[in-house]
PDB file of C-alpha atoms in Angstrom:
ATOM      1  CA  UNK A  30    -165.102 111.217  72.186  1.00 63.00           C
ATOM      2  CA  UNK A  31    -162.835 110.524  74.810  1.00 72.00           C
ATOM      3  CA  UNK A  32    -165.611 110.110  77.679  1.00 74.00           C
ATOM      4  CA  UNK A  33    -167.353 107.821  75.139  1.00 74.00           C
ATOM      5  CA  UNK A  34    -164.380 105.650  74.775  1.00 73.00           C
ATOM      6  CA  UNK A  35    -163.910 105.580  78.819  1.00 73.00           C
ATOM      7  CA  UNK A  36    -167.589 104.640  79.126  1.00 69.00           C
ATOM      8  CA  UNK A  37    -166.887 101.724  76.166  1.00 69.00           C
ATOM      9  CA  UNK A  38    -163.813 100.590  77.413  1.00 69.00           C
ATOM     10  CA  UNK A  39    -162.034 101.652  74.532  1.00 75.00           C
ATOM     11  CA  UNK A  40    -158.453 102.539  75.161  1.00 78.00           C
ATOM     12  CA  UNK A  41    -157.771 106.103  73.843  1.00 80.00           C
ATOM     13  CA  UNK A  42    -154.401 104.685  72.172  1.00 83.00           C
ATOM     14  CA  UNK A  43    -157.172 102.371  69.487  1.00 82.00           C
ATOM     15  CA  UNK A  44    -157.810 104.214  66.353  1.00 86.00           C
ATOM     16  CA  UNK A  45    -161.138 104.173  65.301  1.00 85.00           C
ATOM     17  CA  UNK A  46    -163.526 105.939  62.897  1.00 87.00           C
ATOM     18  CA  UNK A  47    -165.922 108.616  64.028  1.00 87.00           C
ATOM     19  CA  UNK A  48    -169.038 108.574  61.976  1.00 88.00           C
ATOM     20  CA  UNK A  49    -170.826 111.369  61.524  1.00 88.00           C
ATOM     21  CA  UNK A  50    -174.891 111.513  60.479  1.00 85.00           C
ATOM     22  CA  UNK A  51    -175.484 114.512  58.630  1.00 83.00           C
ATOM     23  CA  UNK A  52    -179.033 114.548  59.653  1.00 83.00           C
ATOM     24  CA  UNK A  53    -177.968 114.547  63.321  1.00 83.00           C
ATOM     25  CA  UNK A  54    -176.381 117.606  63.071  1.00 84.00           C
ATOM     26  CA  UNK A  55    -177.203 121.178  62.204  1.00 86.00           C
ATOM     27  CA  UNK A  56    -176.020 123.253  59.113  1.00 87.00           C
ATOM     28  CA  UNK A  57    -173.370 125.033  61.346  1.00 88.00           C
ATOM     29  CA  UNK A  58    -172.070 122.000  63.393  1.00 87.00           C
ATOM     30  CA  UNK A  59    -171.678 120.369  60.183  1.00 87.00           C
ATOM     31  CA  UNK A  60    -168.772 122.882  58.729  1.00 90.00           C
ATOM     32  CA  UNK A  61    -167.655 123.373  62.439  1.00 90.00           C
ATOM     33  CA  UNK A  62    -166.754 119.642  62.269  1.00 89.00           C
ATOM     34  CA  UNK A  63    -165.206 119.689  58.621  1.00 90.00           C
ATOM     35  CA  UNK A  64    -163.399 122.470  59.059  1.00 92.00           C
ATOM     36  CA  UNK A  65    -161.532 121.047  62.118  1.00 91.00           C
ATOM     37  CA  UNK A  66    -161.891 116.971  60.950  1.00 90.00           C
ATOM     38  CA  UNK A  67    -158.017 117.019  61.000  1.00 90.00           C
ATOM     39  CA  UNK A  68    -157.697 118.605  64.862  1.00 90.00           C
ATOM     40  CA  UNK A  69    -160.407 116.537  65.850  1.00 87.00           C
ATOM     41  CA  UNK A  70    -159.259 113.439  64.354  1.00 88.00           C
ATOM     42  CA  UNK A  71    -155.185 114.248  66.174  1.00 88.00           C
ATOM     43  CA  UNK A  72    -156.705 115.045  69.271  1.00 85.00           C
ATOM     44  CA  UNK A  73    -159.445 111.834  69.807  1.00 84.00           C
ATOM     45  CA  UNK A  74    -156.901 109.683  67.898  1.00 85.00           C
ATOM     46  CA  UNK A  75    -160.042 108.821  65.562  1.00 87.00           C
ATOM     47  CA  UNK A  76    -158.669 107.139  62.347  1.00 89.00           C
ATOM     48  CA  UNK A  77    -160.655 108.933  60.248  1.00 89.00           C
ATOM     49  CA  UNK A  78    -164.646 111.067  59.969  1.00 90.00           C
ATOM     50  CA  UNK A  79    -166.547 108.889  57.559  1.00 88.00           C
ATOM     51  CA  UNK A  80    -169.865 111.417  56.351  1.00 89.00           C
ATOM     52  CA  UNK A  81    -173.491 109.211  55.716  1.00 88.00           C
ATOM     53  CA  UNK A  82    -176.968 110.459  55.179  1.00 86.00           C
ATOM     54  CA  UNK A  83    -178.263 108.522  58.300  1.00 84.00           C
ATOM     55  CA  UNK A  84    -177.452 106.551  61.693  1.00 83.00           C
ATOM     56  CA  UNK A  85    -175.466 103.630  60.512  1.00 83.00           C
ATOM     57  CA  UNK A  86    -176.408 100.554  61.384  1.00 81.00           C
ATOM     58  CA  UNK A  87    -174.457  98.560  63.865  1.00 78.00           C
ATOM     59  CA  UNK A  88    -172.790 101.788  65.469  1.00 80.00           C
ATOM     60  CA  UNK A  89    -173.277 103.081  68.694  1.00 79.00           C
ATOM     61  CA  UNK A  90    -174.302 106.674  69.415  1.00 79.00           C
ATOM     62  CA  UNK A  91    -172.489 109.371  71.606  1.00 79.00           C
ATOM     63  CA  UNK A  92    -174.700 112.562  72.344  1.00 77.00           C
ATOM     64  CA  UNK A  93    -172.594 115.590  72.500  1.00 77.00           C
ATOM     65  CA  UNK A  94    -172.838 119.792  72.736  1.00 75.00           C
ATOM     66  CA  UNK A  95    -172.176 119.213  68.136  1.00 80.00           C
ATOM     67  CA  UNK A  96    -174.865 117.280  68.267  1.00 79.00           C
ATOM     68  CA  UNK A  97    -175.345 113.080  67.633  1.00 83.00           C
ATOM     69  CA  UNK A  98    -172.104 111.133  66.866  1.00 84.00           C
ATOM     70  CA  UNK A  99    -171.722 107.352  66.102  1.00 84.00           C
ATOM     71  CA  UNK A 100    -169.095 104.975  66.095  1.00 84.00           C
ATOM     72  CA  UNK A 101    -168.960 101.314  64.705  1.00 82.00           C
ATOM     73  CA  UNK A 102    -169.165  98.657  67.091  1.00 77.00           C
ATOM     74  CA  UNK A 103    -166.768  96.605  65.103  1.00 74.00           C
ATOM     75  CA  UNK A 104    -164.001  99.157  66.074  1.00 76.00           C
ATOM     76  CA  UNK A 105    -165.186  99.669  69.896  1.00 73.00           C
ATOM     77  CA  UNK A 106    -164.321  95.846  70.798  1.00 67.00           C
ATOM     78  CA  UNK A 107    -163.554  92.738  69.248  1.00 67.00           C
ATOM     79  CA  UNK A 108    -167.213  90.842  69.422  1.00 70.00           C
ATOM     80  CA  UNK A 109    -165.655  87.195  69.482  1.00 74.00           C
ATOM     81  CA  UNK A 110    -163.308  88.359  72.201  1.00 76.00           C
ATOM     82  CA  UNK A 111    -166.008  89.465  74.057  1.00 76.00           C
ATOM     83  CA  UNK A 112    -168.341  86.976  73.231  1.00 81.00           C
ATOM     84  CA  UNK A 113    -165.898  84.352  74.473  1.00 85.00           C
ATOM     85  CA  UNK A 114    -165.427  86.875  78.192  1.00 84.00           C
ATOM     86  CA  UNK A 115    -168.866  86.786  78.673  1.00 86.00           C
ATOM     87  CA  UNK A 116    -169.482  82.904  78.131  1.00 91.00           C
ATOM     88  CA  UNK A 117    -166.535  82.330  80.904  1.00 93.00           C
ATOM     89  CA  UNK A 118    -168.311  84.964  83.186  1.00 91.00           C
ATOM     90  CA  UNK A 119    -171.417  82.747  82.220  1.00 93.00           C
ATOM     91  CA  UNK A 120    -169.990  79.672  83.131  1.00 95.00           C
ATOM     92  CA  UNK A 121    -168.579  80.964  86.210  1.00 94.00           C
ATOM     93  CA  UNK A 122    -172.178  82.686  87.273  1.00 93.00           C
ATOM     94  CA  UNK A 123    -173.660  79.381  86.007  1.00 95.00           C
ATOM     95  CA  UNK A 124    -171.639  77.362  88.791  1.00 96.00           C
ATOM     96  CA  UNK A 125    -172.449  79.900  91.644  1.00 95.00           C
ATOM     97  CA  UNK A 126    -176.201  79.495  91.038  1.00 95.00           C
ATOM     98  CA  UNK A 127    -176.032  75.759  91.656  1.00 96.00           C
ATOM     99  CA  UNK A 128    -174.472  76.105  94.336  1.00 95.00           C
ATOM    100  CA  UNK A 129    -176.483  78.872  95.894  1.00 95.00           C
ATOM    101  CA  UNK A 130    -179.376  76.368  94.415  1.00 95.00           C
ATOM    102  CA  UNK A 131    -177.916  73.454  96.537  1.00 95.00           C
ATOM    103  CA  UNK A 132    -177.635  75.843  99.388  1.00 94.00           C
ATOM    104  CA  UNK A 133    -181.454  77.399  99.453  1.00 94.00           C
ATOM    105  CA  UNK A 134    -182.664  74.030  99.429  1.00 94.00           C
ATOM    106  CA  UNK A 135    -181.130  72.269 101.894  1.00 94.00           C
ATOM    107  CA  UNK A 136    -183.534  73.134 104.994  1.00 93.00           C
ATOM    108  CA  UNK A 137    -180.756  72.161 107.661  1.00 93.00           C
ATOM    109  CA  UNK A 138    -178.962  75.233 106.267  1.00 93.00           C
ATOM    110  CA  UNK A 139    -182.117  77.855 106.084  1.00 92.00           C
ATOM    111  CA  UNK A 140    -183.256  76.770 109.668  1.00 93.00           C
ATOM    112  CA  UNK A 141    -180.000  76.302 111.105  1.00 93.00           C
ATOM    113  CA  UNK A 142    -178.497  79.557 109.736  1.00 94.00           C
ATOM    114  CA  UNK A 143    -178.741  82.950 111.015  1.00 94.00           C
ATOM    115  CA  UNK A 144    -181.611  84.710 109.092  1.00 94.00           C
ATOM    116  CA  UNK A 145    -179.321  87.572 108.165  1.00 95.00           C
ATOM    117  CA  UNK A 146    -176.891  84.867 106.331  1.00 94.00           C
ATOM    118  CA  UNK A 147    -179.687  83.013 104.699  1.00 94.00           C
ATOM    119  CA  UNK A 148    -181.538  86.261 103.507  1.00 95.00           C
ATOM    120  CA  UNK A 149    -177.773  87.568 101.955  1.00 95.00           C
ATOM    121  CA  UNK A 150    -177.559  84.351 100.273  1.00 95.00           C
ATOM    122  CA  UNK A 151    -181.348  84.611  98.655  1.00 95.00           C
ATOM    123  CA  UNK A 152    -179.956  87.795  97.448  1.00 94.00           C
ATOM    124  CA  UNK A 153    -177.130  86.923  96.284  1.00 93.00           C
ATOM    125  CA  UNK A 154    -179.066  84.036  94.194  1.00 94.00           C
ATOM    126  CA  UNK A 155    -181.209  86.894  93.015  1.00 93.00           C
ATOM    127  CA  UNK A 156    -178.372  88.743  91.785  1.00 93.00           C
ATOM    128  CA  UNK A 157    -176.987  86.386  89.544  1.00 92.00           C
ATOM    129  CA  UNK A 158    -179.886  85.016  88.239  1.00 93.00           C
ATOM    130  CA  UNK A 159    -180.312  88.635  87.037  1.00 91.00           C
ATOM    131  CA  UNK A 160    -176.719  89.048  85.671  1.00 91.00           C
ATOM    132  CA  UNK A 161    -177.312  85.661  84.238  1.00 92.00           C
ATOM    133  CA  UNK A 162    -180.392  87.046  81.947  1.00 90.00           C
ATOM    134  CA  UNK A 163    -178.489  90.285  81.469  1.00 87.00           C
ATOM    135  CA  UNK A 164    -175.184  88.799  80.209  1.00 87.00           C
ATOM    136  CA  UNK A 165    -177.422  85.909  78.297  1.00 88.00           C
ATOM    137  CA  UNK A 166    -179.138  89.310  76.331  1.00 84.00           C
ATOM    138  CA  UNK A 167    -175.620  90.492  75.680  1.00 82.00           C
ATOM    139  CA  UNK A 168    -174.405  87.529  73.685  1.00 82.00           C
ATOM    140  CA  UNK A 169    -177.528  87.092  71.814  1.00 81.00           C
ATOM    141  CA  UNK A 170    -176.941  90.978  70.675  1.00 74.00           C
ATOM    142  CA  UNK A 171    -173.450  89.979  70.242  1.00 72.00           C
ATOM    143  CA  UNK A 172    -173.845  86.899  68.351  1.00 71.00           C
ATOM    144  CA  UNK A 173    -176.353  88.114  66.176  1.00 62.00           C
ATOM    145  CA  UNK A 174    -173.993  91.479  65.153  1.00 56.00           C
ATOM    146  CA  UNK A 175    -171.270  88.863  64.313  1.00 53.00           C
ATOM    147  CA  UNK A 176    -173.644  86.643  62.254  1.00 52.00           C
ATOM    148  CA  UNK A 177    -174.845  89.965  60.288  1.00 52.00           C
ATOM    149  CA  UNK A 178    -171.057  90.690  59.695  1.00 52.00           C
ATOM    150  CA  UNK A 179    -169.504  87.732  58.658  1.00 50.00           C
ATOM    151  CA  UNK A 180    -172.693  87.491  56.274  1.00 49.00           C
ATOM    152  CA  UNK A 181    -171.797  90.945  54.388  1.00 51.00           C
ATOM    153  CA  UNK A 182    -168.030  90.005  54.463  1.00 49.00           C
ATOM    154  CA  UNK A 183    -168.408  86.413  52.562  1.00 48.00           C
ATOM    155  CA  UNK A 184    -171.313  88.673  50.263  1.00 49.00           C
ATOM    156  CA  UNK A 185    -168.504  90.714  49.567  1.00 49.00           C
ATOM    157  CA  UNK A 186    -166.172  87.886  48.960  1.00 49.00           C
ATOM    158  CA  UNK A 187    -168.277  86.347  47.318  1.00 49.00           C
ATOM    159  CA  UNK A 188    -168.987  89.652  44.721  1.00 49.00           C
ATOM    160  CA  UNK A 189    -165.730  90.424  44.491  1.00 51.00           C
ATOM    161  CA  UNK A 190    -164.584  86.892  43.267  1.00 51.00           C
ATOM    162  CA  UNK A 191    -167.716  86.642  41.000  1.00 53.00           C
ATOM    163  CA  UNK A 192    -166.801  90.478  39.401  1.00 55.00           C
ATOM    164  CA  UNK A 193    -163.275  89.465  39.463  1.00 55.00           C
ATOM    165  CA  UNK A 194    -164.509  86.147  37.219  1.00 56.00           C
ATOM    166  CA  UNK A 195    -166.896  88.508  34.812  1.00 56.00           C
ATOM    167  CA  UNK A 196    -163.638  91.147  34.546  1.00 54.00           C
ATOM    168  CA  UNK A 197    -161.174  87.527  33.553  1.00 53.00           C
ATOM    169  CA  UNK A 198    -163.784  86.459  30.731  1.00 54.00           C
ATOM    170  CA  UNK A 199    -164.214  90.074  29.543  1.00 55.00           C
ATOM    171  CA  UNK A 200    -160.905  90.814  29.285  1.00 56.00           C
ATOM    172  CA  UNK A 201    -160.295  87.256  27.121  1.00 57.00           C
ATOM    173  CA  UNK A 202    -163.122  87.788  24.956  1.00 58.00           C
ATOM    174  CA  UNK A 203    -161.609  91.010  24.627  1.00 55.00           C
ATOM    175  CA  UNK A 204    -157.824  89.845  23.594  1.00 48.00           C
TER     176      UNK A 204
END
């Protein structure tokens, strides 16, 4: 777990949960890992090992020798945080390509210009127009895990104030 957190960027001092698909792993890996859940859990600083049936949504996978481990993205990185990074990188990338725009088209500049300089600056263009679509894909991923989350959070808001209504008019019918 600790080269997955260095590829996520996750500092190894954040406690998070480790989930663990029992279908991912074999009959032996399986008490291997709950026999040692509390060494594994001191020495990865995970939080704790939550046990499903199957890959959880919105979780990220890490592939090890044990076999297929998962951890919630929620707990990797704060989504809004990074959704707010990537539209300043955005906005930042945004204003490069104009001017790179402004640049490629102005023909005293592309005949003027040593071809070496022009052809690093059509590169360059091409670059960020790619990082542009790429960091465009992340926030639609990230956007739409943050919708999906705040919708189960105000569903379970929402239940829990409509049970904690039911449980108020049971227990008055039953006084």
């Amino acid at each position: 777990t600790r080269e997955f957190r260095k590829e996520m960027g996750v500092p190894i001092s954040k406690k998070v949960k480790l989930v663990v698909a029992e279908n991912k792993l074999d009959i032996n890996n399986i008490k291997l890992v709950k026999s040692t859940e509390a060494v594994i859990c001191k020495t990865a600083n995970i939080e704790s090992i939550v046990w499903v049936d199957s890959e959880p949504e919105n979780s990220v996978s890490y592939i090890c020798e044990l076999g297929q481990f998962f951890m919630f993205k929620n707990d990797l990185f704060d989504a809004e945080k990074e959704i707010l990074k990537l539209k300043k990188e955005l906005e930042k990338l945004n204003a490069d390509i104009e001017v790179l725009q402004v640049k490629l088209a102005n023909p005293n500049f592309v005949e003027k210009a040593p071809a070496n300089v022009v052809n690093a600056e059509r590169e360059r263009f091409e670059k960020s127009i790619a990082l542009k679509t790429t960091i465009e894909e992340k926030l639609k991923e990230l956007d739409l895990t943050t919708t999906k989350q705040t919708l189960k959070e105000r569903f379970w808001r929402v239940r829990d104030k409509n049970q904690m209504l039911k449980d108020t008019v049971l227990i008055g019918l039953l006084s």
